Coordinates of C-alpha atoms (C1' of nucleotides) in Angstrom, one line a residue:
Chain A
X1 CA 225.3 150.5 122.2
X2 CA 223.8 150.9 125.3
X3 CA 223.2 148.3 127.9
X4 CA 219.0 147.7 128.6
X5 CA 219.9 146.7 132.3
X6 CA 215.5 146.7 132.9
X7 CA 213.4 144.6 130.9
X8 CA 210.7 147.8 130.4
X9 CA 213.5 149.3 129.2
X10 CA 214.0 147.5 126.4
X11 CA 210.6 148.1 124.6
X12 CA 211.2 147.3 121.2
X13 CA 209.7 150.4 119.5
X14 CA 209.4 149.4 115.8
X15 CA 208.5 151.7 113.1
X16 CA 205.6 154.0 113.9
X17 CA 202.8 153.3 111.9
X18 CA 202.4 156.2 109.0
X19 CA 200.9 159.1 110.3
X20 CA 202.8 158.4 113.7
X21 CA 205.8 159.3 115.2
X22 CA 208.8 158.0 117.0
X23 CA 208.6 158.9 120.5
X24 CA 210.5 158.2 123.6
X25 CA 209.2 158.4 127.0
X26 CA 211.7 159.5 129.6
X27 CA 210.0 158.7 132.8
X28 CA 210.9 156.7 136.6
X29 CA 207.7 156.0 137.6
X30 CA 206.7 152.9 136.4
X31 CA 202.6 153.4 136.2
X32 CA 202.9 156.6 134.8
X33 CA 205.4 155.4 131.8
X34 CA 202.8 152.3 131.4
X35 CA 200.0 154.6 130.8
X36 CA 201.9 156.9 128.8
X37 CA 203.1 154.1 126.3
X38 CA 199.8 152.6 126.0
X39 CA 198.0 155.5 125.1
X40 CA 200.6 156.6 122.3
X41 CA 200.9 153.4 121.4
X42 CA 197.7 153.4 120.4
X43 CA 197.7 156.6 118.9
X44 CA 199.9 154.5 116.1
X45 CA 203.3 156.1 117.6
X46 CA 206.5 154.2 118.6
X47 CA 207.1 154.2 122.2
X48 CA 210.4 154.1 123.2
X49 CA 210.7 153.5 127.4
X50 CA 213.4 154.7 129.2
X51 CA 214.0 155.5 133.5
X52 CA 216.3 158.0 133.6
X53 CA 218.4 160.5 131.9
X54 CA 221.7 158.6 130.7
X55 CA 220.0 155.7 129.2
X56 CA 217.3 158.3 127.7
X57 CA 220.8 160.3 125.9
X58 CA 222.4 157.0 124.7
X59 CA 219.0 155.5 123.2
X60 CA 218.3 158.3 121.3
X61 CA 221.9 158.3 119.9
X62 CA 220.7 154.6 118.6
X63 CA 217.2 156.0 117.5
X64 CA 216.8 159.7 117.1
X65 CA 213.1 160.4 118.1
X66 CA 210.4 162.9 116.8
X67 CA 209.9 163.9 119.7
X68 CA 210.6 163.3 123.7
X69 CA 208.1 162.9 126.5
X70 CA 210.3 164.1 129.3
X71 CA 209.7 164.0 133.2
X72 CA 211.7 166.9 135.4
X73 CA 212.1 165.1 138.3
X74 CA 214.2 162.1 137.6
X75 CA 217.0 160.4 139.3
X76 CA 220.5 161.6 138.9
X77 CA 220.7 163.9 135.1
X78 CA 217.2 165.6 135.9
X79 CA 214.6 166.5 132.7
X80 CA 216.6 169.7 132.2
X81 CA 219.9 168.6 131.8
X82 CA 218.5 165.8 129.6
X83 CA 216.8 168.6 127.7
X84 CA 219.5 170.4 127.2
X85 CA 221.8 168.2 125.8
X86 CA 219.1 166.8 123.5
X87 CA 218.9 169.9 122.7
X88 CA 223.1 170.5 121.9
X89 CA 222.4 167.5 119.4
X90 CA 219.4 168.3 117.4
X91 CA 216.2 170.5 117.9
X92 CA 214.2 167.8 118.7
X93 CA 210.5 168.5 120.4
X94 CA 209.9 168.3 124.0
X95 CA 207.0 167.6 126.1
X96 CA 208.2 168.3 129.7
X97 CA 206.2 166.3 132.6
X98 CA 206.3 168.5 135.7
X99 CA 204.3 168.5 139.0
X100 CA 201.0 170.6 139.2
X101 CA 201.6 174.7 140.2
X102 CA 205.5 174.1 139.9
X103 CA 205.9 177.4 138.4
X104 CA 209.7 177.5 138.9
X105 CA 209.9 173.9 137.4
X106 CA 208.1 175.0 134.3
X107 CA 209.3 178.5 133.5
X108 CA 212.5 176.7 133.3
X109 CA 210.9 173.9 131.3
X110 CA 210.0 176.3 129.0
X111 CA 213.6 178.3 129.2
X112 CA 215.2 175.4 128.0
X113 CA 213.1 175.2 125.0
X114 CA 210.5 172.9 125.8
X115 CA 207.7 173.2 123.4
X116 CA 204.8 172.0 125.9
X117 CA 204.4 171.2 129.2
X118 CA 201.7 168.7 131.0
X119 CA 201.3 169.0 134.8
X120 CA 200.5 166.2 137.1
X121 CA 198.4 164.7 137.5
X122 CA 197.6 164.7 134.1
X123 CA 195.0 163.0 131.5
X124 CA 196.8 161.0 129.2
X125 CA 194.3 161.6 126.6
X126 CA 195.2 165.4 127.2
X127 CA 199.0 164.4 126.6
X128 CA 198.3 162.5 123.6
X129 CA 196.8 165.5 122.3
X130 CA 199.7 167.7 123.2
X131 CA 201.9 165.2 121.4
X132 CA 200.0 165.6 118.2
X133 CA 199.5 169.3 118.4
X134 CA 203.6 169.6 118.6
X135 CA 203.8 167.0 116.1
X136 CA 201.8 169.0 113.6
X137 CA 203.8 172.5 114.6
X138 CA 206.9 170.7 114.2
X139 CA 206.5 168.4 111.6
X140 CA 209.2 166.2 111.0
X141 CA 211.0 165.5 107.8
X142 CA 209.0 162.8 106.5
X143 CA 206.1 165.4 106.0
X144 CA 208.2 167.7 104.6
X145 CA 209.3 165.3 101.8
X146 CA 208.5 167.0 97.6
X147 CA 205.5 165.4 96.4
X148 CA 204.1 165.5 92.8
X149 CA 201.5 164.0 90.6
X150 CA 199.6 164.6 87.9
X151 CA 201.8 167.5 86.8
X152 CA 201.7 168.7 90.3
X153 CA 204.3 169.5 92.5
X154 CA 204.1 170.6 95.8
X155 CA 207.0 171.1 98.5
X156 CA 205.6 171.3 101.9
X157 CA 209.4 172.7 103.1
X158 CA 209.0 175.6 101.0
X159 CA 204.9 175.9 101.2
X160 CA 205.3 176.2 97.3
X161 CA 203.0 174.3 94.9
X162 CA 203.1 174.6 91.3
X163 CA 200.8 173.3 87.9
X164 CA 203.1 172.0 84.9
X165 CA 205.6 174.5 86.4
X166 CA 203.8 177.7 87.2
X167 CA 203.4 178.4 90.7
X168 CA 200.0 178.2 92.2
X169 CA 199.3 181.1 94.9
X170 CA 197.5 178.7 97.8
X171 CA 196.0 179.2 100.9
X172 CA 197.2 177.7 104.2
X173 CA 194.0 175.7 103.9
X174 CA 194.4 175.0 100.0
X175 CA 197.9 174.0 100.5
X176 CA 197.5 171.7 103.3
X177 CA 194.6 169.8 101.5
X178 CA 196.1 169.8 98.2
X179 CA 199.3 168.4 100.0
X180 CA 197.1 165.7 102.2
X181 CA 195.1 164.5 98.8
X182 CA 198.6 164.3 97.0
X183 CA 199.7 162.3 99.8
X184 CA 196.8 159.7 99.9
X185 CA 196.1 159.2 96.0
X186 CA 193.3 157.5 95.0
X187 CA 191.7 157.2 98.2
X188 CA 188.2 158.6 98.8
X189 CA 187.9 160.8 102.0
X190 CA 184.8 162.0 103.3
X191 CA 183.9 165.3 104.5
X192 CA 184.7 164.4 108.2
X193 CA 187.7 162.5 107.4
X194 CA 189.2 165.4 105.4
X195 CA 188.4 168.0 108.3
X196 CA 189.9 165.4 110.9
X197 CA 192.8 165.0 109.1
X198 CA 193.5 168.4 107.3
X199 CA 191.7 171.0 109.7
X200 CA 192.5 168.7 113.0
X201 CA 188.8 169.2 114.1
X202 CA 186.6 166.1 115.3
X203 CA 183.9 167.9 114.1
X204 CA 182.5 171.1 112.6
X205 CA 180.4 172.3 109.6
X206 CA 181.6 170.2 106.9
X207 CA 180.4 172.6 104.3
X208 CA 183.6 174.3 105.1
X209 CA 185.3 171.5 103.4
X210 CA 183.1 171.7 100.6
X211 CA 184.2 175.4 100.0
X212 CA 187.6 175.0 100.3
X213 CA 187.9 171.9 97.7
X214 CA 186.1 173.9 95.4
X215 CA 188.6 176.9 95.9
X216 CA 191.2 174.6 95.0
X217 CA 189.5 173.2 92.0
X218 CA 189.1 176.6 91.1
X219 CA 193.0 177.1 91.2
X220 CA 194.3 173.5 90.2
X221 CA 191.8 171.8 87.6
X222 CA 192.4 172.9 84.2
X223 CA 187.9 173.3 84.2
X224 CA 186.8 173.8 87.6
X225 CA 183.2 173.0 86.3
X226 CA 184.7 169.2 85.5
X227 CA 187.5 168.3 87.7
X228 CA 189.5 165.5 86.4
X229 CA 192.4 165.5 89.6
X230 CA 190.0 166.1 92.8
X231 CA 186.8 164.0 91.7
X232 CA 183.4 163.4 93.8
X233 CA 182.4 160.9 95.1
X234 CA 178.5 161.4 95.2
X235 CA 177.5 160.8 98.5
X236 CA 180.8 159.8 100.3
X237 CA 183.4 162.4 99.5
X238 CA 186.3 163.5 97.4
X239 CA 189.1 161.2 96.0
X240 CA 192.2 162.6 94.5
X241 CA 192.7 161.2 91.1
X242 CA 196.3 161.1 89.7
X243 CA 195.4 159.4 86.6
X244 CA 193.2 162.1 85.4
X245 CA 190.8 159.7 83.2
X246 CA 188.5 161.7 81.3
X247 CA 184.7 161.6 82.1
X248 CA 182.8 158.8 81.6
X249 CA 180.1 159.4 78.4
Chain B
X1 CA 161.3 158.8 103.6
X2 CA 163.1 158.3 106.6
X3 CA 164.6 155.5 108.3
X4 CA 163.2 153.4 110.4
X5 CA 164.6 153.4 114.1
X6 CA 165.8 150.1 115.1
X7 CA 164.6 148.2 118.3
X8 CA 166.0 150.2 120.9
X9 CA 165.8 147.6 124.3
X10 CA 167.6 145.8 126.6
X11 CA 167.3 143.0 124.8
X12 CA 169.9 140.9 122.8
X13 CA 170.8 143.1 120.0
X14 CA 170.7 142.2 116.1
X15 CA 173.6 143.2 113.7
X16 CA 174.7 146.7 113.7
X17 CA 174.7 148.7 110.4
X18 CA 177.6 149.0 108.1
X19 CA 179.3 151.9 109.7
X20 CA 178.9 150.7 112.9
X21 CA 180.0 148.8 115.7
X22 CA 178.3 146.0 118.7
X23 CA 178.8 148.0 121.7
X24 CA 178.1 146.1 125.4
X25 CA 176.8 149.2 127.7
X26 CA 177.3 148.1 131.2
X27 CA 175.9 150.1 133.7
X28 CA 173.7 149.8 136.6
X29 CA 171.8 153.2 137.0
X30 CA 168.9 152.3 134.5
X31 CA 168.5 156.1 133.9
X32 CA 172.1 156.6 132.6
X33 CA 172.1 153.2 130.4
X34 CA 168.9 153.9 128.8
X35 CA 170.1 158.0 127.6
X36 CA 173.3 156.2 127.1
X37 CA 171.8 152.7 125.1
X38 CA 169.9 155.6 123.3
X39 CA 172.4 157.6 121.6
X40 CA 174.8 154.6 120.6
X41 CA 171.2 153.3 118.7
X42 CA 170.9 156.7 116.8
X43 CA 174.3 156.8 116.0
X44 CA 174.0 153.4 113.8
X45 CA 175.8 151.1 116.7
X46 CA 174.2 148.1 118.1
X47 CA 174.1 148.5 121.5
X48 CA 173.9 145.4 124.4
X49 CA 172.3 146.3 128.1
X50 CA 172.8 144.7 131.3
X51 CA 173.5 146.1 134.7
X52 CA 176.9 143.7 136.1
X53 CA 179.6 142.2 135.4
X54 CA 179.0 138.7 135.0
X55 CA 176.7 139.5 133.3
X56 CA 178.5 141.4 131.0
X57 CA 180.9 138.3 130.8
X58 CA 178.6 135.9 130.0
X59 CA 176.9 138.3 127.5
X60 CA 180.1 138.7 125.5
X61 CA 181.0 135.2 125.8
X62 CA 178.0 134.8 123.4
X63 CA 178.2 138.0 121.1
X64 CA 181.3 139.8 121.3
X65 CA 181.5 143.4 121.1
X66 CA 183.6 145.6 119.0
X67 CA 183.5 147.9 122.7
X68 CA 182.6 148.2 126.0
X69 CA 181.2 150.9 127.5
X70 CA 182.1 149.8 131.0
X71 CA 180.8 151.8 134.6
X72 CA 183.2 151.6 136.7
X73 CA 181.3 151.3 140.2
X74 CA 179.0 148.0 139.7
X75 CA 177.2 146.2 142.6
X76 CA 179.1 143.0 142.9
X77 CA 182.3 143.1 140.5
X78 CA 183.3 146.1 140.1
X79 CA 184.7 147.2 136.5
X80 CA 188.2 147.3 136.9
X81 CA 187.7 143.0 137.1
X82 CA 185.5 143.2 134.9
X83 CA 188.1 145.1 132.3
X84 CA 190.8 143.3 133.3
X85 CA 188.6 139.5 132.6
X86 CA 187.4 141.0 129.2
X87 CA 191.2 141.8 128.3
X88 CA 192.5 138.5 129.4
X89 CA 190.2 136.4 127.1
X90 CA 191.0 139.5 123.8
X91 CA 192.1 142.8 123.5
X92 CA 188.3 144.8 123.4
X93 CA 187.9 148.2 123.6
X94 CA 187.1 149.6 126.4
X95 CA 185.7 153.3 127.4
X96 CA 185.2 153.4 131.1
X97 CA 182.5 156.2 133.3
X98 CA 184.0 157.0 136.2
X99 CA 183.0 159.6 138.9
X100 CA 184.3 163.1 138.9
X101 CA 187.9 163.9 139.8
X102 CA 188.0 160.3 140.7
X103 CA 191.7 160.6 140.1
X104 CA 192.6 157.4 141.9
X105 CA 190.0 155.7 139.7
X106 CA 191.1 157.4 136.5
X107 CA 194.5 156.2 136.9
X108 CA 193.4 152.5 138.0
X109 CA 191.3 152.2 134.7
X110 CA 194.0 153.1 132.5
X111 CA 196.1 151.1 133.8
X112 CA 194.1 148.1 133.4
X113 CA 194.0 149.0 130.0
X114 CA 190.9 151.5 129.3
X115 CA 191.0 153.2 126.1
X116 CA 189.4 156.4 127.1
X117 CA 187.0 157.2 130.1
X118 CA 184.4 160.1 130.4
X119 CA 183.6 161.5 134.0
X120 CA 180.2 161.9 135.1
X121 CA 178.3 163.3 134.7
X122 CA 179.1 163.7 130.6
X123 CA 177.1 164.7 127.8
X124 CA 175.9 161.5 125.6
X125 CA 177.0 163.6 122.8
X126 CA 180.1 163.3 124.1
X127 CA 180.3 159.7 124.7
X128 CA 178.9 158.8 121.4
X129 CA 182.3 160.8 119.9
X130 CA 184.8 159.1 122.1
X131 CA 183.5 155.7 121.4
X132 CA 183.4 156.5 117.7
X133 CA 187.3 157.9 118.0
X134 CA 188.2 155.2 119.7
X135 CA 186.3 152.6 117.4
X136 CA 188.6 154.8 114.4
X137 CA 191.5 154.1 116.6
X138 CA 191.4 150.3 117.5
X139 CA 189.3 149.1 114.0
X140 CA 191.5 147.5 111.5
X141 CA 189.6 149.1 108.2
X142 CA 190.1 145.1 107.2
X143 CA 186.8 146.2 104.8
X144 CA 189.0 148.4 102.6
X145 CA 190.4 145.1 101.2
X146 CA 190.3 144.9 97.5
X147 CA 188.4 142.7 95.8
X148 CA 187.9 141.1 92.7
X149 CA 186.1 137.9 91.1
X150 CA 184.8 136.9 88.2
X151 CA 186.7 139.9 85.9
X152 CA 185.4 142.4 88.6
X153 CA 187.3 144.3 90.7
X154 CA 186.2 146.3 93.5
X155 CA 188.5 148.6 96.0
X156 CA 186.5 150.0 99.1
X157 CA 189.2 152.5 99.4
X158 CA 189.0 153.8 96.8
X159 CA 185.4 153.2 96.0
X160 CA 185.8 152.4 92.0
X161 CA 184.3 149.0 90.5
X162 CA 185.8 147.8 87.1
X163 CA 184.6 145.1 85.0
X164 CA 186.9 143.8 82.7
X165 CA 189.2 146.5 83.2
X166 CA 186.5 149.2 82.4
X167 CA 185.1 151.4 85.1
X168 CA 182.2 151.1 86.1
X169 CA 179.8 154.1 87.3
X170 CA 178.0 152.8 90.3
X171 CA 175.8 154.8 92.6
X172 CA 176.5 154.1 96.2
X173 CA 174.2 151.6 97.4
X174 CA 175.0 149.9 93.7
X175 CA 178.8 149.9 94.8
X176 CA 177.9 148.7 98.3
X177 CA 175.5 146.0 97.0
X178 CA 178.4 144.4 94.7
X179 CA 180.7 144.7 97.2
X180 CA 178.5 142.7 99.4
X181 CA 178.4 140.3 97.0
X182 CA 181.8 139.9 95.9
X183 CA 182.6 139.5 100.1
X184 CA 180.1 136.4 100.1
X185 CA 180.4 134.5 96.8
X186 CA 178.1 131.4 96.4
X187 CA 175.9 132.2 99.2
X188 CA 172.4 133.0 99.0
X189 CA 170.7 135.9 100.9
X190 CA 167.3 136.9 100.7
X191 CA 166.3 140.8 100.4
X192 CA 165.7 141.0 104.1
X193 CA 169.1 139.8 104.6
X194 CA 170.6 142.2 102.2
X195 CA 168.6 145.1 103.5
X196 CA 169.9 144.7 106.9
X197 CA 173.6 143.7 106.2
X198 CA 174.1 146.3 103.4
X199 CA 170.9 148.8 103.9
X200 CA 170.8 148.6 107.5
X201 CA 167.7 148.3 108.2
X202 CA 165.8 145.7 110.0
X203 CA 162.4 146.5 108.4
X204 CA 161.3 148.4 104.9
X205 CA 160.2 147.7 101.7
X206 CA 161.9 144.6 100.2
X207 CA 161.3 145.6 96.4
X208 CA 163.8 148.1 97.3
X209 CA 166.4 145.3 97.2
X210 CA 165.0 144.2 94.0
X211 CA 165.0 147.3 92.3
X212 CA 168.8 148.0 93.2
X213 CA 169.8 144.4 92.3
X214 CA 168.2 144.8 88.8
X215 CA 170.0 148.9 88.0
X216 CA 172.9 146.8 89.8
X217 CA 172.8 143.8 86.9
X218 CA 172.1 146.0 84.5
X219 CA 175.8 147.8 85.3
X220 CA 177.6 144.8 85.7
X221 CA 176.3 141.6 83.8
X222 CA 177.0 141.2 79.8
X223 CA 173.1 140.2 79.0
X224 CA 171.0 142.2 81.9
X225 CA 168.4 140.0 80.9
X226 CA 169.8 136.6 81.7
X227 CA 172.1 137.3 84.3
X228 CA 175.7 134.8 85.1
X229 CA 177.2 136.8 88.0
X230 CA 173.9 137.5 90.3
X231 CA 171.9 134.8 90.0
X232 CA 168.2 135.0 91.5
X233 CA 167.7 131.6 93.9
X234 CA 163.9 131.6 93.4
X235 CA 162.2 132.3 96.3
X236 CA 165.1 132.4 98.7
X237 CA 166.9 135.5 97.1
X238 CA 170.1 136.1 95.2
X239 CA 173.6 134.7 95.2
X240 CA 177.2 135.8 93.5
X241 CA 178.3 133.3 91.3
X242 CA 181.8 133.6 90.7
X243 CA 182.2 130.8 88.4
X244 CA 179.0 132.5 86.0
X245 CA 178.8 129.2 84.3
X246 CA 176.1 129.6 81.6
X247 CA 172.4 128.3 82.1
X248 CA 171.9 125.0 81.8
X249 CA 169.6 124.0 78.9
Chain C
dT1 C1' 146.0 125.1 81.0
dG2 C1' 145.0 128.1 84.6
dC3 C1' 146.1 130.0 89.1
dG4 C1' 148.9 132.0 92.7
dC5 C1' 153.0 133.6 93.9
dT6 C1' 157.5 135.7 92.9
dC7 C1' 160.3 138.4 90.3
dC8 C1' 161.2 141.9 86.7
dT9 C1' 160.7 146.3 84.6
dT10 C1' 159.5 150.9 84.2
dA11 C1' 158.2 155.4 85.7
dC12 C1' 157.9 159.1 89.0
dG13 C1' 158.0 162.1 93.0
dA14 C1' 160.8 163.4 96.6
dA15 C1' 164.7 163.7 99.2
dA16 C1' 169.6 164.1 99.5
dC17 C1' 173.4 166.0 97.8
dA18 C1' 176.9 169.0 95.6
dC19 C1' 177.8 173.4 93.9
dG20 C1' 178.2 178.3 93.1
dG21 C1' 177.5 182.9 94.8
dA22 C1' 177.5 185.9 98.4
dC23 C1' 178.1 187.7 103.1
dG24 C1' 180.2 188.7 107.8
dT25 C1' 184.2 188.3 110.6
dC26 C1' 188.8 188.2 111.8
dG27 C1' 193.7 189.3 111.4
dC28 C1' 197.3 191.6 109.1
dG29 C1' 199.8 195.1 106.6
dC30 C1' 199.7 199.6 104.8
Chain D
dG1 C1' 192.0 203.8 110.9
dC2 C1' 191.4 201.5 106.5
dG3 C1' 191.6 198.1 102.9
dC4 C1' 192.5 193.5 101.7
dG5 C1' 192.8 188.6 101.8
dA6 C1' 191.6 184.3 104.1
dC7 C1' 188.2 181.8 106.2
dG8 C1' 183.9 179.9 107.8
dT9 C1' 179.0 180.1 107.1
dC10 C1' 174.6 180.4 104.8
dC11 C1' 171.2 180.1 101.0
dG12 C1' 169.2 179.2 96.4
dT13 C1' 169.5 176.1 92.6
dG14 C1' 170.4 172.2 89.6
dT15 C1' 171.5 167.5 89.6
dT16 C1' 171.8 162.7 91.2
dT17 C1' 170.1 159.1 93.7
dC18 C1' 166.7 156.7 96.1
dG19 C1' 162.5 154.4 97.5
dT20 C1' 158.0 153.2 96.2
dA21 C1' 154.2 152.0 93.3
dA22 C1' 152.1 149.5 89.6
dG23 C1' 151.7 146.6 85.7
dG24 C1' 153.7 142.7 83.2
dA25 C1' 156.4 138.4 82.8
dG26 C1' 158.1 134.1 84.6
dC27 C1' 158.0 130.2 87.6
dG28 C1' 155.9 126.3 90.2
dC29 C1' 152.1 123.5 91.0
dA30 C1' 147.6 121.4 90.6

DNA sequence: TGCGCTCCTTACGAAACACGGACGTCGCGC
DNA sequence: GCGCGACGTCCGTGTTTCGTAAGGAGCGCA
């Protein structure tokens, strides 16, 4: 129940799109919030804009983020008292904003248990990326939710995957794409797509993806040589196929 | 067999292929917008030339692009205005080229609203990636739409065609061809049309067309031989008939 | 009816593609 | 140090798909 005394404050911030996060943006300097937004924004993540450090505490009371974009230097509660009791609440992930060669700034960025740090100036490309790499080490709950399918069940909490009930000893790799592909049924990914999306690479030998569907096969089709659940798609990829029809005579 | 290179020029240019985008290179350095104009043809893009910014304004007033690959020193307007004149008529993409450690400019063009920028000098390679991140970014995959007509249905998405409720097994081009059609019921194209709007090619051999229309009907309509749902328009070309009322006597 | 043009049909060679097997490297635990 | 598993890469092979050619059938017109 806070009061949104500035109109920037008050950016809506409605549901991230899927495969974005909630973030809020802590930050005084107008340009460098604006900039910021719009590039998450368009990263498909929900911006939440805030100036300073109280406002920043009582709007995530109203809407817990996934993860805070945080400037040290702010008027009155600086970044690391902001950090901190964040931090006393929940362990949510911070991306501290701190001037260039700062060192004392951002050893105690770090200290307080920031999980990355940008320094000015910055790329905001290069912060977007930062936001997406802590994204994916901290994954929030939503990824973590049980899936199944198909007689598949896989719980990304635990890493554990089993078949009709018999555990399936996966990979890193294995497990992430069989999680991915349980995640997006009946879609049809290509090569590229699958390594942007599982591996986190914009590009690469896409054999690699190749190999590693065909280890899974190996350990979740009941005959590798026909898959019935993770089904080509001559000449534009894979498509995970929950119904399991049987091939066509 | 391979394919053939489209007209690479300054000139006006025609539809770009399936996969790819109409991109308005605007740059004044003939040298750069030539290796630049270059690589966006190669990658499947159709790619618009002119060297300032009203041009560039007049040019999209008649075709406009999907992007803008925008300099941002012009002679005359520079490319901030020009950004910021694009944005106010709709909300293009824009990847701008700024000069090395340019921070001042960096900063300016994002805050007008760039999507990405690349420094120069930058490696085409590199350029062709970010436009093609950013196209992934800002493109609305509106052609993942189902569709269906006629007791077809077709989903992009997942790339399966069903007729009558029975899969079908289409190749790609087969799958891409009925797609096509079921996007522009009751309109007639001719085989160069289809070539370039679902081959992408400008030039080739039109029996092509012909060839893939017939494996297509013979897939797809009840009597191959006296087909209801593609009808040939003799000698204009082919048109979907939803309806597939029967042959008049 | 015959002619010219368009469209259909079939067949074939070649390219593109997916797959399986195997290899080298790296990191980790023993 | 040594062995092992995971991972990325490469190559040979079988299959699918594609584009083209060539002959036959159908249509429109004189």
């Amino acid at each position: 129940m806070q009061q949104p005394h500035r109109a920037e404050d008050a950016a809506p911030a409605g549901p991230p799109r899927p495969g974005g996060a909630r973030v809020l943006v802590v930050e005084d300097d107008p340009t460098v919030a604006e900039v910021v937004s719009r590039y998450l924004d368009r990263a498909g993540h929900a911006v939440d804009r805030v100036e300073d450090g109280p406002t920043a505490l009582s709007r995530a009371a109203v809407h817990w983020p996934d993860l805070v974009v945080l400037d040290l230097m702010l008027p009155g509660m600086d970044g690391l008292e902001v950090c901190r009791r964040l931090r006393a609440r929940a362990p949510v992930p911070v991306i501290m904003l701190t001037a260039r060669g700062d060192e004392d700034d951002r050893i105690l960025g770090l200290e307080v248990g920031a999980d990355d740090y940008v320094t000015k100036p910055f790329s905001p490309r290069e912060l977007v990326l930062r936001v997406e790499s802590v994204l994916r080490r901290t994954r929030p709950r939503s990824d973590l939710r049980p899936l199944a399918a198909a007689g598949l069940t896989v719980d990304p909490a635990a890493r554990r995957a089993a078949k009709d009930g018999d555990e399936l000893a996966l990979t890193l790799r294995e497990f992430d794409l069989l999680a991915f592909f349980l995640r997006h049924p009946g879609r049809v990914f290509s090569r590229a797509d699958l390594m942007r999306e599982v591996w986190g690479w914009d590009f690469g030998d896409l054999s690699t993806v190749t190999v590693h569907v065909r280890r899974l096969r190996g350990k979740v089709e009941d005959d590798p040589a026909r898959p019935r659940l993770i089904r080509t798609v001559w000449g534009m990829g894979y498509r995970f196929d929950p119904e399991g029809q049987a091939e066509l005579p």
